[in-house]
Short mmCIF file of C-alpha atoms in Angstrom, two decimals:
data_model
loop_
_atom_site.label_atom_id
_atom_site.label_comp_id
_atom_site.label_asym_id
_atom_site.label_seq_id
_atom_site.Cartn_x
_atom_site.Cartn_y
_atom_site.Cartn_z
CA MET A 1 -13.11 -59.26 50.35
CA THR A 2 -13.72 -55.75 51.45
CA SER A 3 -15.34 -53.43 48.33
CA THR A 4 -14.00 -50.65 46.51
CA THR A 5 -16.71 -48.27 47.93
CA GLU A 6 -16.36 -49.61 51.35
CA LEU A 7 -12.54 -49.42 50.93
CA ARG A 8 -12.90 -45.62 50.06
CA ALA A 9 -15.14 -45.20 52.85
CA GLN A 10 -12.65 -46.63 55.48
CA ALA A 11 -10.08 -44.26 53.93
CA ARG A 12 -12.09 -41.04 53.86
CA ARG A 13 -12.42 -41.92 57.75
CA CYS A 14 -8.64 -42.36 57.99
CA ALA A 15 -8.34 -39.10 56.45
CA SER A 16 -11.12 -37.49 58.28
CA ASN A 17 -8.95 -35.78 60.63
CA LEU A 18 -6.40 -34.38 58.33
CA ILE A 19 -9.32 -33.04 56.04
CA ALA A 20 -10.73 -31.13 59.06
CA GLU A 21 -7.26 -29.53 60.05
CA LEU A 22 -6.51 -28.66 56.37
CA GLY A 23 -10.26 -27.17 55.60
CA LYS A 24 -9.80 -24.95 59.10
CA ASN A 25 -7.24 -22.73 57.65
CA PRO A 26 -8.66 -19.28 56.37
CA GLU A 27 -6.45 -19.08 53.55
CA VAL A 28 -7.89 -22.13 51.87
CA GLN A 29 -9.91 -21.14 48.88
CA ALA A 30 -10.83 -24.55 48.10
CA LEU A 31 -10.52 -28.31 49.43
CA TYR A 32 -11.14 -31.27 46.84
CA VAL A 33 -10.74 -34.82 47.15
CA LEU A 34 -9.11 -36.53 43.81
CA SER A 35 -9.00 -39.59 41.49
CA SER A 36 -9.97 -42.69 42.87
CA SER A 37 -10.30 -41.44 46.48
CA ALA A 38 -13.67 -39.48 44.98
CA ASP A 39 -17.06 -39.66 44.76
CA THR A 40 -18.15 -38.33 41.67
CA SER A 41 -20.77 -39.25 38.97
CA GLU A 42 -18.15 -39.56 36.44
CA ASN A 43 -15.86 -40.89 38.09
CA VAL A 44 -15.09 -44.81 36.99
CA THR A 45 -11.91 -45.15 38.96
CA VAL A 46 -11.24 -47.99 41.53
CA PHE A 47 -9.80 -47.47 45.10
CA GLY A 48 -8.16 -50.51 46.42
CA GLU A 49 -5.80 -51.13 48.84
CA ASP A 50 -2.95 -49.86 46.75
CA SER A 51 -4.37 -46.74 46.43
CA ASP A 52 -2.73 -43.36 47.42
CA PHE A 53 -5.18 -40.59 49.09
CA ASP A 54 -5.45 -38.06 46.96
CA LEU A 55 -5.99 -34.30 48.62
CA SER A 56 -5.90 -30.83 46.63
CA VAL A 57 -5.45 -27.75 48.18
CA VAL A 58 -6.09 -24.35 46.97
CA LEU A 59 -4.93 -21.37 48.64
CA ASP A 60 -5.83 -17.54 48.47
CA VAL A 61 -2.39 -15.99 48.04
CA PRO A 62 -1.96 -12.25 46.65
CA LEU A 63 0.04 -12.45 43.49
CA ARG A 64 0.74 -9.84 41.56
CA SER A 65 0.75 -9.87 37.66
CA ASP A 66 4.73 -9.86 37.18
CA GLU A 67 5.02 -12.47 39.33
CA TRP A 68 3.40 -15.17 37.10
CA ARG A 69 6.05 -17.66 35.70
CA PRO A 70 5.34 -20.59 33.10
CA LYS A 71 6.57 -23.18 35.69
CA PRO A 72 4.44 -22.46 39.06
CA GLU A 73 7.23 -23.77 41.08
CA GLN A 74 9.43 -20.77 40.48
CA THR A 75 6.19 -18.39 41.12
CA TYR A 76 5.93 -20.45 44.44
CA HIS A 77 9.46 -19.32 45.19
CA LEU A 78 8.41 -15.89 44.67
CA LEU A 79 5.83 -16.24 47.04
CA ALA A 80 7.67 -17.82 49.82
CA ASP A 81 6.96 -14.89 52.47
CA ARG A 82 3.57 -15.54 51.64
CA LEU A 83 2.50 -18.59 52.04
CA PRO A 84 1.02 -19.74 55.36
CA ASP A 85 3.43 -22.23 57.30
CA TRP A 86 0.89 -24.91 57.86
CA VAL A 87 1.25 -26.17 54.64
CA PRO A 88 2.00 -29.58 54.45
CA GLU A 89 4.69 -31.41 52.60
CA PHE A 90 3.28 -33.78 49.36
CA SER A 91 3.50 -37.07 50.47
CA PHE A 92 3.39 -38.81 53.80
CA TYR A 93 1.44 -42.06 55.25
CA LEU A 94 -1.43 -42.75 57.37
CA PRO A 95 -2.65 -45.65 59.52
CA VAL A 96 -5.55 -47.59 57.69
CA PRO A 97 -7.01 -50.94 58.61
CA TRP A 98 -4.95 -52.63 56.13
CA GLY A 99 -1.48 -51.13 56.79
CA ARG A 100 -0.41 -47.82 55.73
CA MET A 101 -1.92 -45.61 53.15
CA GLU A 102 0.03 -42.69 51.34
CA VAL A 103 -1.56 -39.49 51.34
CA ASN A 104 -0.46 -37.12 48.52
CA VAL A 105 -1.57 -33.39 49.05
CA HIS A 106 -1.71 -31.58 45.71
CA GLN A 107 -0.93 -27.63 46.23
CA LEU A 108 -2.08 -25.08 44.37
CA VAL A 109 -2.41 -20.91 44.30
CA TYR A 110 -5.61 -19.65 43.09
CA GLN A 111 -4.72 -16.57 41.65
CA TYR A 112 -1.87 -18.69 39.36
CA GLU A 113 -4.47 -21.11 38.27
CA ALA A 114 -6.63 -18.22 37.71
CA ASP A 115 -4.11 -16.07 35.55
CA VAL A 116 -4.87 -16.66 31.69
CA ARG A 117 -1.60 -17.72 30.73
CA THR A 118 -1.80 -20.78 32.90
CA VAL A 119 -3.25 -23.57 30.65
CA TRP A 120 -4.54 -26.79 32.20
CA ASN A 121 -3.41 -30.10 30.20
CA SER A 122 -6.25 -32.74 29.75
CA ASP A 123 -5.16 -35.29 32.87
CA LYS A 124 -5.48 -32.29 35.15
CA CYS A 125 -8.74 -31.02 33.91
CA ASP A 126 -10.14 -34.42 33.97
CA ALA A 127 -8.68 -34.85 37.49
CA TYR A 128 -10.74 -32.09 38.75
CA ALA A 129 -13.80 -31.99 36.35
CA ASN A 130 -14.54 -35.54 36.36
CA LYS A 131 -12.57 -36.93 39.23
CA GLY A 132 -12.84 -34.41 41.70
CA GLU A 133 -15.18 -33.99 44.67
CA PRO A 134 -15.00 -30.60 46.55
CA LEU A 135 -15.57 -30.50 49.97
CA LEU A 136 -14.70 -26.66 50.28
CA ASP A 137 -15.21 -24.31 47.69
CA ARG A 138 -15.35 -20.72 48.93
CA ALA A 139 -18.30 -18.95 46.67
CA GLY A 140 -17.84 -21.65 44.00
CA ARG A 141 -14.94 -19.53 42.67
CA PHE A 142 -12.57 -22.81 42.18
CA GLY A 143 -15.28 -24.87 40.29
CA ASP A 144 -16.27 -21.86 37.99
CA LEU A 145 -12.34 -22.06 37.14
CA ILE A 146 -12.12 -26.20 36.57
CA ALA A 147 -15.20 -25.37 33.99
CA LEU A 148 -13.01 -22.42 32.32
CA LYS A 149 -10.16 -24.64 31.94
CA THR A 150 -11.59 -27.66 30.90
CA ARG A 151 -13.15 -25.80 28.10
CA GLU A 152 -10.39 -24.49 27.09
CA GLN A 153 -8.55 -27.85 27.24
CA GLN A 154 -11.66 -29.57 25.10
CA HIS A 155 -10.95 -27.05 22.62
CA LEU A 156 -7.50 -27.91 22.23
CA GLN A 157 -8.22 -31.25 22.04
CA GLN A 158 -10.19 -30.91 19.04
CA GLN A 159 -7.58 -29.18 17.22
CA GLN A 160 -5.11 -31.92 17.87
CA ARG A 161 -7.20 -34.43 16.86
CA LEU A 162 -5.90 -33.94 13.03
CA HIS A 163 -2.45 -33.83 14.56
CA LEU A 164 -3.63 -37.02 15.82
CA LEU A 165 -4.64 -38.79 12.74
CA ASN A 166 -1.79 -37.53 10.96
CA ARG A 167 0.71 -39.33 13.40
CA ILE A 168 -1.49 -42.18 12.97
CA THR A 169 -1.09 -42.71 9.35
CA TRP A 170 2.83 -42.64 9.88
CA ASP A 171 2.98 -44.59 12.97
CA SER A 172 0.80 -47.48 12.64
CA ARG A 173 2.74 -49.10 9.76
CA GLU A 174 5.25 -46.84 7.82
CA ILE A 175 7.76 -45.52 10.70
CA ALA A 176 6.85 -48.72 12.86
CA LEU A 177 8.38 -51.16 9.73
CA LYS A 178 11.31 -48.44 8.58
CA GLN A 179 12.00 -48.51 12.44
CA ALA A 180 12.43 -52.39 12.79
CA ARG A 181 14.38 -52.88 9.59
CA ARG A 182 17.06 -50.04 10.38
CA VAL A 183 17.91 -50.93 13.77
CA GLY A 184 15.40 -54.13 15.22
CA PRO A 185 12.16 -55.45 15.49
CA PRO A 186 12.56 -53.80 19.23
CA SER A 187 11.95 -50.40 17.82
CA GLY A 188 9.28 -51.05 15.56
CA HIS A 189 6.93 -52.65 18.17
CA VAL A 190 7.75 -49.23 20.65
CA VAL A 191 6.56 -47.61 17.44
CA LEU A 192 3.47 -49.49 17.13
CA SER A 193 2.76 -48.98 20.88
CA MET A 194 3.09 -45.37 20.47
CA ALA A 195 0.84 -45.39 17.69
CA LEU A 196 -1.65 -47.33 19.53
CA ASP A 197 -1.31 -44.73 22.03
CA GLU A 198 -2.13 -41.97 19.34
CA VAL A 199 -5.28 -44.25 18.56
CA ILE A 200 -6.75 -44.34 22.09
CA ASP A 201 -6.27 -40.65 22.78
CA TRP A 202 -8.24 -40.14 19.28
CA ILE A 203 -11.17 -42.19 20.64
CA TYR A 204 -11.40 -39.69 23.79
CA ILE A 205 -11.41 -36.77 21.61
CA THR A 206 -13.67 -38.27 19.12
CA CYS A 207 -16.18 -38.96 22.02
CA SER A 208 -15.68 -35.50 23.41
CA ARG A 209 -13.76 -36.46 26.48
CA LEU A 210 -11.29 -35.44 28.29
CA VAL A 211 -7.54 -37.72 27.89
CA PRO A 212 -7.23 -39.12 31.27
CA ASN A 213 -4.18 -39.99 33.30
CA ARG A 214 -2.09 -42.77 31.24
CA LYS A 215 -2.95 -45.46 34.12
CA TRP A 216 -6.65 -45.03 33.26
CA LYS A 217 -6.71 -44.62 29.78
CA LEU A 218 -7.16 -48.35 29.17
CA PHE A 219 -9.65 -49.50 32.02
CA GLN A 220 -12.17 -46.75 31.21
CA LEU A 221 -12.18 -46.98 27.42
CA ARG A 222 -14.88 -49.48 27.85
CA GLU A 223 -16.40 -48.67 31.59
CA LEU A 224 -17.72 -45.40 29.51
CA GLY A 225 -18.69 -47.05 26.77
CA MET A 226 -16.48 -45.75 24.16
CA ILE A 227 -14.93 -49.21 22.78
CA THR A 228 -17.25 -52.09 22.10
CA GLU A 229 -16.19 -55.37 23.57
CA VAL A 230 -14.66 -56.82 19.99
CA GLN A 231 -12.85 -53.52 19.51
CA GLU A 232 -11.26 -53.95 23.16
CA GLN A 233 -9.96 -57.40 22.20
CA LEU A 234 -8.64 -55.92 19.15
CA VAL A 235 -6.80 -53.24 21.66
CA LEU A 236 -5.25 -56.10 23.76
CA ARG A 237 -3.96 -58.26 20.84
CA VAL A 238 -2.09 -54.94 19.85
CA LEU A 239 -0.82 -54.94 23.38
CA THR A 240 0.94 -58.23 23.27
CA CYS A 241 3.91 -58.78 21.39
CA ASP A 242 7.20 -60.72 21.21
CA PRO A 243 9.48 -57.64 20.74
CA HIS A 244 12.08 -59.57 18.96
CA SER A 245 9.83 -60.56 16.17
CA MET A 246 9.27 -59.09 12.47
CA ALA A 247 6.98 -61.34 12.24
CA ASP A 248 4.83 -61.02 14.81
CA LEU A 249 5.23 -56.57 14.05
CA GLY A 250 3.40 -57.61 10.95
CA ARG A 251 0.67 -59.37 12.90
CA ARG A 252 0.35 -56.38 15.53
CA ILE A 253 0.28 -53.72 12.44
CA ASP A 254 -2.86 -55.38 10.96
CA ASP A 255 -4.70 -55.93 14.36
CA LEU A 256 -4.31 -52.29 14.73
CA GLU A 257 -5.19 -51.48 11.42
CA GLN A 258 -8.11 -53.76 11.92
CA LEU A 259 -9.03 -51.92 14.97
CA CYS A 260 -8.75 -48.48 13.34
CA ALA A 261 -10.96 -49.01 10.23
CA SER A 262 -13.94 -50.52 13.00
CA LEU A 263 -13.30 -46.73 14.68
CA GLY A 264 -13.38 -45.19 11.32
CA ILE A 265 -10.06 -44.40 10.56
CA VAL A 266 -9.61 -45.62 6.92
CA LEU A 267 -5.72 -46.12 6.21
CA ASP A 268 -5.96 -46.66 2.81
CA GLN A 269 -3.46 -44.71 0.57
CA GLN A 270 -5.62 -42.25 -0.65
CA ASN A 271 -7.11 -41.40 2.54
CA THR A 272 -3.51 -41.48 3.77
CA GLN A 273 -2.41 -38.92 1.36
CA SER A 274 -5.89 -36.63 2.29
CA VAL A 275 -4.99 -36.71 6.20
CA ARG A 276 -1.20 -35.78 5.57
CA ARG A 277 -1.82 -33.20 2.87
CA THR A 278 -4.36 -31.64 5.24
CA TYR A 279 -2.34 -31.83 7.98
CA GLN A 280 0.68 -30.37 6.25
CA LEU A 281 -1.51 -27.00 4.99
CA SER A 282 -1.85 -25.70 8.65
CA LYS A 283 2.23 -25.96 9.01
CA GLN A 284 2.93 -23.97 5.79
CA LEU A 285 3.51 -20.32 6.12
CA LEU A 286 1.53 -19.45 3.03
CA GLY A 287 -0.76 -22.36 3.66
CA GLU A 288 -2.56 -23.40 -0.03
CA ARG A 289 -0.33 -20.80 -1.65
CA ALA A 290 3.05 -22.19 -0.88
CA ALA A 291 5.17 -22.83 -3.50
CA THR A 292 5.92 -25.59 -5.01
CA TYR A 293 8.95 -27.84 -5.91
CA ARG A 294 9.53 -28.77 -9.10
CA ASP A 295 12.25 -30.83 -10.65
CA SER A 296 12.14 -30.29 -14.53
CA PRO A 297 12.93 -28.67 -16.56
CA ALA A 298 15.22 -27.55 -14.06
CA PRO A 299 15.07 -27.82 -9.87
CA SER A 300 13.43 -24.52 -8.81
CA LEU A 301 10.65 -23.41 -6.73
CA VAL A 302 7.47 -21.92 -8.47
CA PRO A 303 5.39 -19.59 -6.64
CA HIS A 304 1.99 -19.89 -6.56
CA PRO A 305 0.32 -18.18 -9.26
CA SER A 306 -2.25 -16.35 -6.73
CA PRO A 307 0.21 -13.97 -4.73
CA VAL A 308 -0.46 -13.34 -1.26
CA HIS A 309 -0.49 -9.92 -1.67
CA ALA A 310 -2.95 -8.78 -4.22
#
């Protein structure tokens, strides 16, 4: 059997003419190989005969500030007459020793990506920071931008950590059971699976790692040493289910709580209420000074004794 390293090398050789053709154009600010096609120290993905070959072409195109739009496609439409006609379609195929290999050419405009209004999600940051191999980067500008966007995303992830904990306290048992009783066990199992995904995201963030594309989430947990073998087996037990069984939903809930406990997520009543209260404070316009609801002697909202404005 051909190793993943040799398959990747064969794929690179088959794509070499395409890479050279793209890289020779003066409008190219940067050219990257991504994902399992890339060879980087942080990349633990596996290239196989079913893999796509991912390239990213970053163009240097004049862009006015007022041409920025929330969706990049809207900005690209405004830039249509400035884009070179050699820019390829996103997906096509190249012949390789094992058949045909799909090539995906991701296409970015540097000026759009560098705008402070453009926020990269975790998947995109991980793709370039950890799974991106630069073949060309003029003056290192795109590499600097990757580092900046990654720092911004890591800051946002830390802010999301409390949100994930709050969701875990609900979805890992309470909402899963309520939904199962309300409309049937399959819906409860779906919620429980969502809770597992929330726990996995929490692990990445707690380990100060970018949350990757979902297809690599499970694989990377062990490969990057974020969970133990015992914890991995608990994850796999939670993944396994009989969707029509309430008893199996209860079993999965117990397994997930055992996994959470091993990770330091304590789901007893006291800690659950503390997490929820802390999270709710961030959603209250008045924070700790919010009015409290009393139902006696008559239903009413009672303002906090310490006024917001002195």
